PDB file of C-alpha atoms and ligand atoms in Angstrom:
ATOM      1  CA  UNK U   1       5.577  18.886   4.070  1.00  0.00           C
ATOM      2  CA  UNK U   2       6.712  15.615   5.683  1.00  0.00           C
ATOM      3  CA  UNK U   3       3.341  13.401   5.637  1.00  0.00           C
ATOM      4  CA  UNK U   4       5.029  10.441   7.142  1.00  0.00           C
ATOM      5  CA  UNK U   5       7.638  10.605   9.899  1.00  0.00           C
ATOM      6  CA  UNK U   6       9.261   8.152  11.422  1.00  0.00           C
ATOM      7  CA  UNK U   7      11.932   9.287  14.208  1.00  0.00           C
ATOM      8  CA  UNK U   8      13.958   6.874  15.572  1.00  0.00           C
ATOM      9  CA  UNK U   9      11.901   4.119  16.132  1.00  0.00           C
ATOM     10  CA  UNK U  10      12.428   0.377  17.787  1.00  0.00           C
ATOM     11  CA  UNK U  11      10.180  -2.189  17.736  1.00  0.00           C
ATOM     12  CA  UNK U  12      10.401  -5.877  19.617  1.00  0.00           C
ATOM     13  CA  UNK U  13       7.856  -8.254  18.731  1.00  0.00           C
ATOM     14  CA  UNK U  14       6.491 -10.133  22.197  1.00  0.00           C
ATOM     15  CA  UNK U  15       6.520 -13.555  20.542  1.00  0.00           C
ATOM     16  CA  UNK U  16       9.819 -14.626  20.047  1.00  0.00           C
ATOM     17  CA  UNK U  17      11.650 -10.675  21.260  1.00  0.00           C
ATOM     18  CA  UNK U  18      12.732 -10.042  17.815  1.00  0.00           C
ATOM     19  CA  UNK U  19      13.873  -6.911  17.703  1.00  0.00           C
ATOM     20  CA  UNK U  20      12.756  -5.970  14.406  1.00  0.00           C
ATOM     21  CA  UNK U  21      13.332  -2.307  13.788  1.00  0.00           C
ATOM     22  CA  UNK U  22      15.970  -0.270  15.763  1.00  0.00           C
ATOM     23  CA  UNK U  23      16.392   3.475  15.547  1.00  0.00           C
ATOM     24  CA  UNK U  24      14.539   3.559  12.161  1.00  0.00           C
ATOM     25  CA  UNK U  25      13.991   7.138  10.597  1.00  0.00           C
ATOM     26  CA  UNK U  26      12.340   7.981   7.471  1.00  0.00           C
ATOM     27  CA  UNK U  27      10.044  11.151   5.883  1.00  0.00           C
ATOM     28  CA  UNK U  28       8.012  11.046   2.712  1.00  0.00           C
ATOM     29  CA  UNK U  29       6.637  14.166   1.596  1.00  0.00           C
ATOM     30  CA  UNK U  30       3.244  14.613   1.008  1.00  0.00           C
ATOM     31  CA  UNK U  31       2.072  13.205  -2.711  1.00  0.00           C
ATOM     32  CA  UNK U  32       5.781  11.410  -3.172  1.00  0.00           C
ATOM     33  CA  UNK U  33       5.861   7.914  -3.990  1.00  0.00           C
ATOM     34  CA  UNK U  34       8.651   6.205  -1.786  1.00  0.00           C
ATOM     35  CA  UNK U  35      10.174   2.860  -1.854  1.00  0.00           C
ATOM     36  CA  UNK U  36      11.671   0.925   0.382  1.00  0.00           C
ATOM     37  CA  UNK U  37      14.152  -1.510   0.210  1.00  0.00           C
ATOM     38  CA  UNK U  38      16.015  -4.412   1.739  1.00  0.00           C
ATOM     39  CA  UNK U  39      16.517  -7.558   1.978  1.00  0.00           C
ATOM     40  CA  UNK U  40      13.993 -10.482   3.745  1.00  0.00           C
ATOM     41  CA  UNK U  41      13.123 -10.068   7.074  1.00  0.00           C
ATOM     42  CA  UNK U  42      14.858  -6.857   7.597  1.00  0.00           C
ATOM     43  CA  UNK U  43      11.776  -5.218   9.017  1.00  0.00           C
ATOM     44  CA  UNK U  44       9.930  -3.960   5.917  1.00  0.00           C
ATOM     45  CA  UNK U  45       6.716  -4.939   6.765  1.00  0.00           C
ATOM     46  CA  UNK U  46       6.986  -4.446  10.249  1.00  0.00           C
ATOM     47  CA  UNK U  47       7.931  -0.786   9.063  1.00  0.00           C
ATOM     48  CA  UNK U  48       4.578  -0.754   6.722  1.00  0.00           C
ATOM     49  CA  UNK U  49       2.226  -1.869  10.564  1.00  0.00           C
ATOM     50  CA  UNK U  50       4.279   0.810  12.388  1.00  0.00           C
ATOM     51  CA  UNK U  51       3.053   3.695   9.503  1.00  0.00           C
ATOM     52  CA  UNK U  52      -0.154   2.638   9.462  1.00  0.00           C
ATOM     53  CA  UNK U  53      -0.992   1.933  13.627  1.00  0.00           C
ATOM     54  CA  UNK U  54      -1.405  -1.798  13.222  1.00  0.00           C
ATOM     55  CA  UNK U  55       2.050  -2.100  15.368  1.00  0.00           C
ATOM     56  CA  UNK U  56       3.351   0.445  18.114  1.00  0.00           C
ATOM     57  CA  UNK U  57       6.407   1.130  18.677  1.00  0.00           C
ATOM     58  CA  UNK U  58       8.412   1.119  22.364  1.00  0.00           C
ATOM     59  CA  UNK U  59      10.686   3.262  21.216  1.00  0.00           C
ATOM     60  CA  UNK U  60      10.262   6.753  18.740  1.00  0.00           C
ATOM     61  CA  UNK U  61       7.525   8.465  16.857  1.00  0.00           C
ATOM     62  CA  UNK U  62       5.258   7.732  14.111  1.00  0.00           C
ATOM     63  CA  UNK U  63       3.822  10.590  12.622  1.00  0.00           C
ATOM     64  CA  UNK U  64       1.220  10.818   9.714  1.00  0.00           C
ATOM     65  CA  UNK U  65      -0.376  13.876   8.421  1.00  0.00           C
ATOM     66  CA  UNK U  66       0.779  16.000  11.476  1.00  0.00           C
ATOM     67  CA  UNK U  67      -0.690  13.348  13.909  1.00  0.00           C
ATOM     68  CA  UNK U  68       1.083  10.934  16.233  1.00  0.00           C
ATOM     69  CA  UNK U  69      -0.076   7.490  14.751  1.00  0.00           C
ATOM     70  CA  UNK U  70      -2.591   6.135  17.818  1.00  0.00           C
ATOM     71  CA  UNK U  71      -5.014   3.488  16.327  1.00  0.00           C
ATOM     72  CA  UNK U  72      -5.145   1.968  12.490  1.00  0.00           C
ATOM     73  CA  UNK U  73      -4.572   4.748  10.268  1.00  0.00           C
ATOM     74  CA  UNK U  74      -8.205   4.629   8.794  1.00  0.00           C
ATOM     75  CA  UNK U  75      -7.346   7.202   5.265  1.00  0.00           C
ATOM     76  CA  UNK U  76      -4.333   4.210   4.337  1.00  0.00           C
ATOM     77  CA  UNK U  77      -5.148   1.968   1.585  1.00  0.00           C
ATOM     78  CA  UNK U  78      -3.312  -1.621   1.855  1.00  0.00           C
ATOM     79  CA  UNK U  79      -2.125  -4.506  -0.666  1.00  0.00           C
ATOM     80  CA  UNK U  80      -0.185  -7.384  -0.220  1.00  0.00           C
ATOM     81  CA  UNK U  81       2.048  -9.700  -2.070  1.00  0.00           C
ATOM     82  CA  UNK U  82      -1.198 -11.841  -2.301  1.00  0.00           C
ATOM     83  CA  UNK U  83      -4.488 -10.358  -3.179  1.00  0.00           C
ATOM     84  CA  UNK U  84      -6.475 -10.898  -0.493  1.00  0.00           C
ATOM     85  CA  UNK U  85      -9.959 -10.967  -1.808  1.00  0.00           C
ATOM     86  CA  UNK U  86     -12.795 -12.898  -0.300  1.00  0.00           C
ATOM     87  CA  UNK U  87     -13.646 -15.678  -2.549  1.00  0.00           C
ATOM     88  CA  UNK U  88     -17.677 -15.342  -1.805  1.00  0.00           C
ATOM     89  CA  UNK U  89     -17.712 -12.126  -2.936  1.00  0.00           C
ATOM     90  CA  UNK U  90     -17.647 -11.015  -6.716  1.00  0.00           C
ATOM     91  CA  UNK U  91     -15.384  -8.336  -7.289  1.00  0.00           C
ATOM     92  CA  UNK U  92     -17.445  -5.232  -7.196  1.00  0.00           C
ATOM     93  CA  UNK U  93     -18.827  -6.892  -3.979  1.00  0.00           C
ATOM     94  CA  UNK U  94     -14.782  -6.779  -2.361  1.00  0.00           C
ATOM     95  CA  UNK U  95     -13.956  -3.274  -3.898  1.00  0.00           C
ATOM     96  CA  UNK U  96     -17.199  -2.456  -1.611  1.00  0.00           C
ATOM     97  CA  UNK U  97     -15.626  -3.977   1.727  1.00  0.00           C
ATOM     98  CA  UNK U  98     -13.315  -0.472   2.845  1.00  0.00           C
ATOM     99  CA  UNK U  99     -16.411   1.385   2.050  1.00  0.00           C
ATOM    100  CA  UNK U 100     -18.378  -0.749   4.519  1.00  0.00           C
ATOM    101  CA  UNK U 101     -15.450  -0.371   7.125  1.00  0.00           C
ATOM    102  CA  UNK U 102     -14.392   3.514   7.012  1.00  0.00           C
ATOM    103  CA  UNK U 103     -16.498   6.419   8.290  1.00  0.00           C
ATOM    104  CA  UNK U 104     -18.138   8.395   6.266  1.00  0.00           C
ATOM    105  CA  UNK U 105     -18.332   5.736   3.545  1.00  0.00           C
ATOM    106  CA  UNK U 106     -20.248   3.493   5.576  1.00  0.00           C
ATOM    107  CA  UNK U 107     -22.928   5.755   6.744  1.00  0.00           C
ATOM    108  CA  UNK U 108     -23.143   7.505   2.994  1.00  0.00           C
ATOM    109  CA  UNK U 109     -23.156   3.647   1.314  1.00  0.00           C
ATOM    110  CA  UNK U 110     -26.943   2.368   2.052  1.00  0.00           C
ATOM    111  CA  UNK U 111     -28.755   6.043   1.015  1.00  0.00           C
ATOM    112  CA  UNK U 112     -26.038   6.304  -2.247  1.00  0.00           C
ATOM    113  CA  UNK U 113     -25.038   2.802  -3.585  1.00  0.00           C
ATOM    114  CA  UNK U 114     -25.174   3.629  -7.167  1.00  0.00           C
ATOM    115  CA  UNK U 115     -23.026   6.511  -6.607  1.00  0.00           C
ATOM    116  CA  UNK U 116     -20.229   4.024  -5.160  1.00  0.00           C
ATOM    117  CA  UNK U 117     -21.007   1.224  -7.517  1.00  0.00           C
ATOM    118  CA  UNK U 118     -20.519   3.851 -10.746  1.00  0.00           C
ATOM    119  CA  UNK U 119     -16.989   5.077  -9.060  1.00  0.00           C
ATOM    120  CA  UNK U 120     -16.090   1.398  -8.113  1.00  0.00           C
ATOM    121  CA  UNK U 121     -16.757   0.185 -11.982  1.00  0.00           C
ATOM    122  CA  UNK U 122     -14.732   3.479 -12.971  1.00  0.00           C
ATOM    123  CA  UNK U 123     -11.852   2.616 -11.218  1.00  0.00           C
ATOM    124  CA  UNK U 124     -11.810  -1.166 -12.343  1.00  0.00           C
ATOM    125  CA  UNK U 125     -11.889   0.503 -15.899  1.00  0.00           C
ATOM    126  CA  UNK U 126      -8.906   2.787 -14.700  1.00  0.00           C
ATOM    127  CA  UNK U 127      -7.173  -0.497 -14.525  1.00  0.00           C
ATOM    128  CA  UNK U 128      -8.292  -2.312 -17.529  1.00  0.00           C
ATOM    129  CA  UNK U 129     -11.145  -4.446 -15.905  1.00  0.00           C
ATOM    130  CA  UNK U 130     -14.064  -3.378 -16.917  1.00  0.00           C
ATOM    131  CA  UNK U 131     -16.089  -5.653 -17.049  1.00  0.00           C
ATOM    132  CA  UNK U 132     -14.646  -7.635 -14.332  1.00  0.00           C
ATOM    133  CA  UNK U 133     -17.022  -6.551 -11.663  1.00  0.00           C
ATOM    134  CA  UNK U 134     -19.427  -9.268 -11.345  1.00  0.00           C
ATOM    135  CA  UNK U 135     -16.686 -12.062 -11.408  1.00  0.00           C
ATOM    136  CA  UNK U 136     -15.794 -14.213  -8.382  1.00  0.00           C
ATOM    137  CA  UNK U 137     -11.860 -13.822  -7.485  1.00  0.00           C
ATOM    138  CA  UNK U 138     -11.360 -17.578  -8.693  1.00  0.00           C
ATOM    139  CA  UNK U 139     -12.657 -16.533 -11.821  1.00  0.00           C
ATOM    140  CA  UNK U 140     -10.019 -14.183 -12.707  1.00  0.00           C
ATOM    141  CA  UNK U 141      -5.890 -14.469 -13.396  1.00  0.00           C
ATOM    142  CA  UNK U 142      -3.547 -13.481 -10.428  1.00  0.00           C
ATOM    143  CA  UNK U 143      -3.028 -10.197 -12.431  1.00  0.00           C
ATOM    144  CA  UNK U 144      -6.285  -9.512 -12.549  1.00  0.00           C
ATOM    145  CA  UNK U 145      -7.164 -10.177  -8.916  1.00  0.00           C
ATOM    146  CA  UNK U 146      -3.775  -8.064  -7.595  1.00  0.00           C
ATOM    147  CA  UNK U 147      -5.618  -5.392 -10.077  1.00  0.00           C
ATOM    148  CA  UNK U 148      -8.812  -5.793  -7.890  1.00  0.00           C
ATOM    149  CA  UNK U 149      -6.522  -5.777  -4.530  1.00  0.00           C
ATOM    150  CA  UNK U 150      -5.267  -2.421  -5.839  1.00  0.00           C
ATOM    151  CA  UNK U 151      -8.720  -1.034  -6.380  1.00  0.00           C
ATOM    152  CA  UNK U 152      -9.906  -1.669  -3.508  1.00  0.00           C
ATOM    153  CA  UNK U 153      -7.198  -0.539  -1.621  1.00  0.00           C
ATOM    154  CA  UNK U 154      -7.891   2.699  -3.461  1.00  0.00           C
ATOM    155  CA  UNK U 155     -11.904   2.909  -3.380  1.00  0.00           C
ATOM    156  CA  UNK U 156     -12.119   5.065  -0.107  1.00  0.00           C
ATOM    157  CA  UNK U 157      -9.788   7.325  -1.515  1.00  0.00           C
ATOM    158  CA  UNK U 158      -7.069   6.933   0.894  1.00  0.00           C
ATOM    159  CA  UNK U 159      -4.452   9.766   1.227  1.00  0.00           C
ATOM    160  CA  UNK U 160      -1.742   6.682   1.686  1.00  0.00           C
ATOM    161  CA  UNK U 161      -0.969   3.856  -0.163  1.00  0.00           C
ATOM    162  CA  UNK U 162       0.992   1.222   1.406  1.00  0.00           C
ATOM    163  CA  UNK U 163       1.826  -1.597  -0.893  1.00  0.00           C
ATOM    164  CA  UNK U 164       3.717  -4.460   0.704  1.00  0.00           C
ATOM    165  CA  UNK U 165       5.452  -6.415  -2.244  1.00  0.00           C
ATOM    166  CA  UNK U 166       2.310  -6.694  -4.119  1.00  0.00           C
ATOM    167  CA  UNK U 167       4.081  -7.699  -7.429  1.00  0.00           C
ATOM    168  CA  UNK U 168       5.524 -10.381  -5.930  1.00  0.00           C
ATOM    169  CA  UNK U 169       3.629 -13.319  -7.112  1.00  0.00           C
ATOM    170  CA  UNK U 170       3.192 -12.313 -10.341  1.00  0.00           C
ATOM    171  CA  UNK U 171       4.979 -13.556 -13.918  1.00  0.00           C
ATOM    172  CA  UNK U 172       7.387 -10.740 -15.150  1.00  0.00           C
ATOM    173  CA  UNK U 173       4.870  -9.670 -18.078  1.00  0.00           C
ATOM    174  CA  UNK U 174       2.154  -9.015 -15.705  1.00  0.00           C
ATOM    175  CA  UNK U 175       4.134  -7.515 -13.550  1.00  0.00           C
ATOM    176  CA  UNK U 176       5.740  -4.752 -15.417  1.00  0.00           C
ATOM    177  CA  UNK U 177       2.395  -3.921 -16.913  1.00  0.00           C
ATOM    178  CA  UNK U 178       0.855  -3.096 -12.707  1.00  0.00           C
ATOM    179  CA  UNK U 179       3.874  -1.301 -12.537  1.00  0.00           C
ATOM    180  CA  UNK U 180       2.546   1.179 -15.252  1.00  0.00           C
ATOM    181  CA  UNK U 181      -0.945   1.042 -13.989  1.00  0.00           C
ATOM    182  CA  UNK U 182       0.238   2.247 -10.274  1.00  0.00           C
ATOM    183  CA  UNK U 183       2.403   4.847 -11.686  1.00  0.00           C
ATOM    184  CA  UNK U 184      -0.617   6.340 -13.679  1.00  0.00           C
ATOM    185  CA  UNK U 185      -2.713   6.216 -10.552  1.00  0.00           C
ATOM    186  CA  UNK U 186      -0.550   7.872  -8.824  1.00  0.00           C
ATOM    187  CA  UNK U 187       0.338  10.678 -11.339  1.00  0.00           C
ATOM    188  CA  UNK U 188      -3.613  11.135 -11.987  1.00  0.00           C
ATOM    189  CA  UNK U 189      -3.627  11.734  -8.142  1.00  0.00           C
ATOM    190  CA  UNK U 190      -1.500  14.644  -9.055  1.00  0.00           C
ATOM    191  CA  UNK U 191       0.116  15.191  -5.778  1.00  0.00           C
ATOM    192  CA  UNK U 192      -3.202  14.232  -3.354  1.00  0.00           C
ATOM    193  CA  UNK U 193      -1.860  10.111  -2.504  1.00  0.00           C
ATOM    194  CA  UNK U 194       1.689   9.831  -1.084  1.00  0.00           C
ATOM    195  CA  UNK U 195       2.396   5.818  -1.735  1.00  0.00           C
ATOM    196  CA  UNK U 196       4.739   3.474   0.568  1.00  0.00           C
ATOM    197  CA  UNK U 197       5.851   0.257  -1.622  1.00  0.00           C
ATOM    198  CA  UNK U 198       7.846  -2.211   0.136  1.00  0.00           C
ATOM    199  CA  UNK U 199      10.042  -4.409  -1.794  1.00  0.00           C
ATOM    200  CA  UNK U 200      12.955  -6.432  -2.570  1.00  0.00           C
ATOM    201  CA  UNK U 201      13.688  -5.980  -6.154  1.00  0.00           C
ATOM    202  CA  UNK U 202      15.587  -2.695  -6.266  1.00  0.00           C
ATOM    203  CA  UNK U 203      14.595  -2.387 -10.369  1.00  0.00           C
ATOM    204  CA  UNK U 204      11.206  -2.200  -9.684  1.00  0.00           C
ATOM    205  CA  UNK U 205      12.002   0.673  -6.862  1.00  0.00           C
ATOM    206  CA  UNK U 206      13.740   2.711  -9.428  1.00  0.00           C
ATOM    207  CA  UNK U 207      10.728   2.317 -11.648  1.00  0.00           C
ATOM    208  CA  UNK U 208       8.385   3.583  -9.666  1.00  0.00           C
ATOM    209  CA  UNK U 209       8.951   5.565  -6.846  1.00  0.00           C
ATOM    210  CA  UNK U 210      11.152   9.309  -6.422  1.00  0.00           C
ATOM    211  CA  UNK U 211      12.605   8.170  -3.452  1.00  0.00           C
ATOM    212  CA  UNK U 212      14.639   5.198  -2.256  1.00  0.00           C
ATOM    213  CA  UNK U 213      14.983   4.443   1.174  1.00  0.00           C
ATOM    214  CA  UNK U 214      17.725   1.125   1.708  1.00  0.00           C
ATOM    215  CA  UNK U 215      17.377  -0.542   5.275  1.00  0.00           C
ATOM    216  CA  UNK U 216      20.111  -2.619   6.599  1.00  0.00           C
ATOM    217  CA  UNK U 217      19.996  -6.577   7.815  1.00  0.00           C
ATOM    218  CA  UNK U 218      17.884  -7.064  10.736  1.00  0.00           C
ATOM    219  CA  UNK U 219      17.000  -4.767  13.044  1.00  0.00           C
ATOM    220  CA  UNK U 220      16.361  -2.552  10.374  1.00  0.00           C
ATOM    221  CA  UNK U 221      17.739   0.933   9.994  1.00  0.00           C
ATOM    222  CA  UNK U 222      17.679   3.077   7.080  1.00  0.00           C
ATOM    223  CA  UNK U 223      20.930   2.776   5.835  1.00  0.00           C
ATOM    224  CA  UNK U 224      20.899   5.680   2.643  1.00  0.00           C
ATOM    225  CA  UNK U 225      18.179   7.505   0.501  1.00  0.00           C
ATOM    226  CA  UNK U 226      18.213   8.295  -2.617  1.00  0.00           C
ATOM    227  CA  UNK U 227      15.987  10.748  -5.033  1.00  0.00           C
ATOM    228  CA  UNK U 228      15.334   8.842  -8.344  1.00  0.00           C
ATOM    229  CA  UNK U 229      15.617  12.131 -10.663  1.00  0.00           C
ATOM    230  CA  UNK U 230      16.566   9.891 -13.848  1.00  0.00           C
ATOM    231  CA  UNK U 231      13.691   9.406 -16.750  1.00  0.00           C
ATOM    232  CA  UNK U 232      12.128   5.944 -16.630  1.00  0.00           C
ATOM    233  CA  UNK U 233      12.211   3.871 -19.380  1.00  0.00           C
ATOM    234  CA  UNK U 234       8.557   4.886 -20.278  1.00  0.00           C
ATOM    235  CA  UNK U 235       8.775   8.542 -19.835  1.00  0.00           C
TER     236      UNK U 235
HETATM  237  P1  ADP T 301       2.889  -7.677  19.470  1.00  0.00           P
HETATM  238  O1  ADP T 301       4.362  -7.338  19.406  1.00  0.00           O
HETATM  239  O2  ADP T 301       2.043  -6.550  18.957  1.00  0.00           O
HETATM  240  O3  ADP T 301       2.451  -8.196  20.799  1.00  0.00           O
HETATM  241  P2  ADP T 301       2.914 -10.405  18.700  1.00  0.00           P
HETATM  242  O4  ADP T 301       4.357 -10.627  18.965  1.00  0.00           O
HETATM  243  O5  ADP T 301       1.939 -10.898  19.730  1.00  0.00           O
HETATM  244  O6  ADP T 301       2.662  -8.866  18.403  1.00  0.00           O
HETATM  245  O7  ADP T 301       2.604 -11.110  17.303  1.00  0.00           O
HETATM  246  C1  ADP T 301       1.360 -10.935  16.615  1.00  0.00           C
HETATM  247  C2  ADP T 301       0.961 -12.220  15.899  1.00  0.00           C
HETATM  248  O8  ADP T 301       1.952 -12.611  14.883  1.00  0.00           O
HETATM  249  C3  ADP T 301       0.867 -13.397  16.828  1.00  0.00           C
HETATM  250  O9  ADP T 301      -0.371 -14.036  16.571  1.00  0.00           O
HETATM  251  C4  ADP T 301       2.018 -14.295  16.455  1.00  0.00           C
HETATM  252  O10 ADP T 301       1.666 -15.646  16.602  1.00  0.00           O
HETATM  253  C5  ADP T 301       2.286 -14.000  15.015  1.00  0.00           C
HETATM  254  N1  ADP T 301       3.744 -14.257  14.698  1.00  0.00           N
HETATM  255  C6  ADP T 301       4.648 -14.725  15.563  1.00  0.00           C
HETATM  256  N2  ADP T 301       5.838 -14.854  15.024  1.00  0.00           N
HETATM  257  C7  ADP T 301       5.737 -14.443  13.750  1.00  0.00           C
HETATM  258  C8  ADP T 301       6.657 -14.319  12.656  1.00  0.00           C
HETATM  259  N3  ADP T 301       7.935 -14.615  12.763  1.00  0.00           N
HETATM  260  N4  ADP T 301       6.197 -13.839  11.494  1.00  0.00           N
HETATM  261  C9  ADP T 301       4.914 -13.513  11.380  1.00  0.00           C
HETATM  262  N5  ADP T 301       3.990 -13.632  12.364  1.00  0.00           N
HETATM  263  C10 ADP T 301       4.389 -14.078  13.537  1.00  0.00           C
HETATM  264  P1  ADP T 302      10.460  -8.086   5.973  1.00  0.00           P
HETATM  265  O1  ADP T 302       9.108  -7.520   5.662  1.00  0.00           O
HETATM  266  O2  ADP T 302      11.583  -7.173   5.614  1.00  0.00           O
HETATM  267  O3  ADP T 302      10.663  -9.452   5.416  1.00  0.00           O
HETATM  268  P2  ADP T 302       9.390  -8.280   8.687  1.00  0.00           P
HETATM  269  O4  ADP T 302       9.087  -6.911   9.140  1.00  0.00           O
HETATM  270  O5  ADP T 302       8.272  -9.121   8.222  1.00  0.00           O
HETATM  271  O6  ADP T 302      10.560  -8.228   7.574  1.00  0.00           O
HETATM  272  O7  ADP T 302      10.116  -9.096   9.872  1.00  0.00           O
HETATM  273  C1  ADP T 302      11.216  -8.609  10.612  1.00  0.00           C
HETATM  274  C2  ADP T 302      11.519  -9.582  11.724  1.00  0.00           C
HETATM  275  O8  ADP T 302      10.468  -9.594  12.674  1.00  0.00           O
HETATM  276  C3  ADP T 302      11.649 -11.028  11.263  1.00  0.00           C
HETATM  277  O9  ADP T 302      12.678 -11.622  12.017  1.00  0.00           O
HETATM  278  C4  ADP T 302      10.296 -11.654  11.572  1.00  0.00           C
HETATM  279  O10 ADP T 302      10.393 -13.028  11.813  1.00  0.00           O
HETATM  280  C5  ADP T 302       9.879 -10.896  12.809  1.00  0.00           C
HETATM  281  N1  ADP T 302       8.402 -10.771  12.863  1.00  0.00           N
HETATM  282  C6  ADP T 302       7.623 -10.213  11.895  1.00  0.00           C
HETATM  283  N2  ADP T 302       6.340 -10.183  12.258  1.00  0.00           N
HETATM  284  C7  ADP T 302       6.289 -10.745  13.488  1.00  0.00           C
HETATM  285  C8  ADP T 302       5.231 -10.984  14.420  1.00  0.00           C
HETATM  286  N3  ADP T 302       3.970 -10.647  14.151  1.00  0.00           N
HETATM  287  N4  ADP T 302       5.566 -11.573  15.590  1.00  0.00           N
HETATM  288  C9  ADP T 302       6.828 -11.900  15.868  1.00  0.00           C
HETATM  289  N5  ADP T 302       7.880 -11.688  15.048  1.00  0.00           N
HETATM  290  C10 ADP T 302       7.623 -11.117  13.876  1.00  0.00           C
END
């Protein structure tokens, strides 16, 4: 089943009327991992606020999980191009911060702490930083923070993942090894976490995801989609 549907939409910014998606239509199924391409300032990201409710649309539908998209999609998890970790907080203390945000998290943190702490310190061993927990962000490599970024995003156990080019900044080394870390996330998610990754490097889309969407110059428009049925080089 389709868990995010986009039908036709249009979107103008107010400042500065850029018209930065126009008749845009997409589905993801439920558990896929989807990329989308295109080049800068095409509308990817607007596309990644429209999913999620942080932008509405004048124009179409947003759908997610059989609901019209009305306020912030609270079960999304987010990360950037830069990790945006709060530099007073050690890491454990960050992977914390969705927890401290999203019902029923929030209520359930103060009475079971450990609980969250033991599944935060899992999933920072998931990724190969355990350890890591009680460093400050300045204290680790860009790797290892986008790492963090990733956890976090993950920690409320959202059923979407929307990644907006959060490979970017990182040397090709590093980068290529994330790339193996998300794609083991999602396969241990085995079907439960339907992922969104915006980007503009159309080898790392064929990498990861099943399906390709390709959106034209500005306003963007899906242009074709494509099912990635060929083995990756690690399979
Ligand atoms: P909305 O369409 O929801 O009213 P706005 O047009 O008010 O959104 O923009 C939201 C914020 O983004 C504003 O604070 C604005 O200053 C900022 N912004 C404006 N232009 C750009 C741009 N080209 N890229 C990124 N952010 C921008
Ligand atoms: P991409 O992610 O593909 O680079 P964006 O969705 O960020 O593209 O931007 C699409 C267009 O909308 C650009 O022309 C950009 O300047 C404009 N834009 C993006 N965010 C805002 C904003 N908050 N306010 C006004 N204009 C924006």
């Amino acid at each position: 089943r389709p868990f995010v549907e986009l039908t036709d939409v249009s979107h103008t910014y107010s400042t500065g009327g850029t018209l930065a998606v126009d008749g845009l239509s997409l589905k993801v199924s439920e558990g896929e991992f989807a990329a989308v391409v295109g080049p800068s300032g095409c509308g990817k990201s607007t596309l990644m606020k429209l999913a999620t409710g942080l932008q509405f649309p004048q124009k179409g539908a947003v759908i997610v999980d059989g609901k019209e998209v009305s306020e912030p999609v609270k079960m999304a998890g987010m990360a950037f191009q830069a990790p945006t970790l709060l530099p007073w907080r050690t890491t454990l203390e960050n992977l914390m911060l969705p927890l401290e945000i999203v019902q029923p998290h929030r209520s359930r943190l103060r009475k079971h702490r450990a609980e969250y702490v033991a599944k935060a310190e899992a999933l920072l061993e998931s990724v190969g930083l355990g350890g890591a927990g009680s460093k400050f962000p300045w204290q680790l490599s860009g790797g290892m923070q986008q790492r963090s970024s990733l956890c976090r995003a993950l920690i409320h156990e959202p059923k979407l993942l929307m990644l907006d080019e959060p490979f970017g900044a990182l040397d090709a080394f590093t980068r290529e090894e994330l790339w193996c870390v998300i794609r083991d996330l999602h396969a241990r998610m085995a079907g439960k976490l339907t992922v969104i990754l915006v980007t503009h490097d159309l080898r790392e889309a064929t990498f990861l995801a099943d399906r390709i969407f390709c959106m034209s110059q500005r306003p963007g428009r899906i242009i074709t989609e494509r099912v990635v049925d060929f083995p990756r080089p690690r399979d």
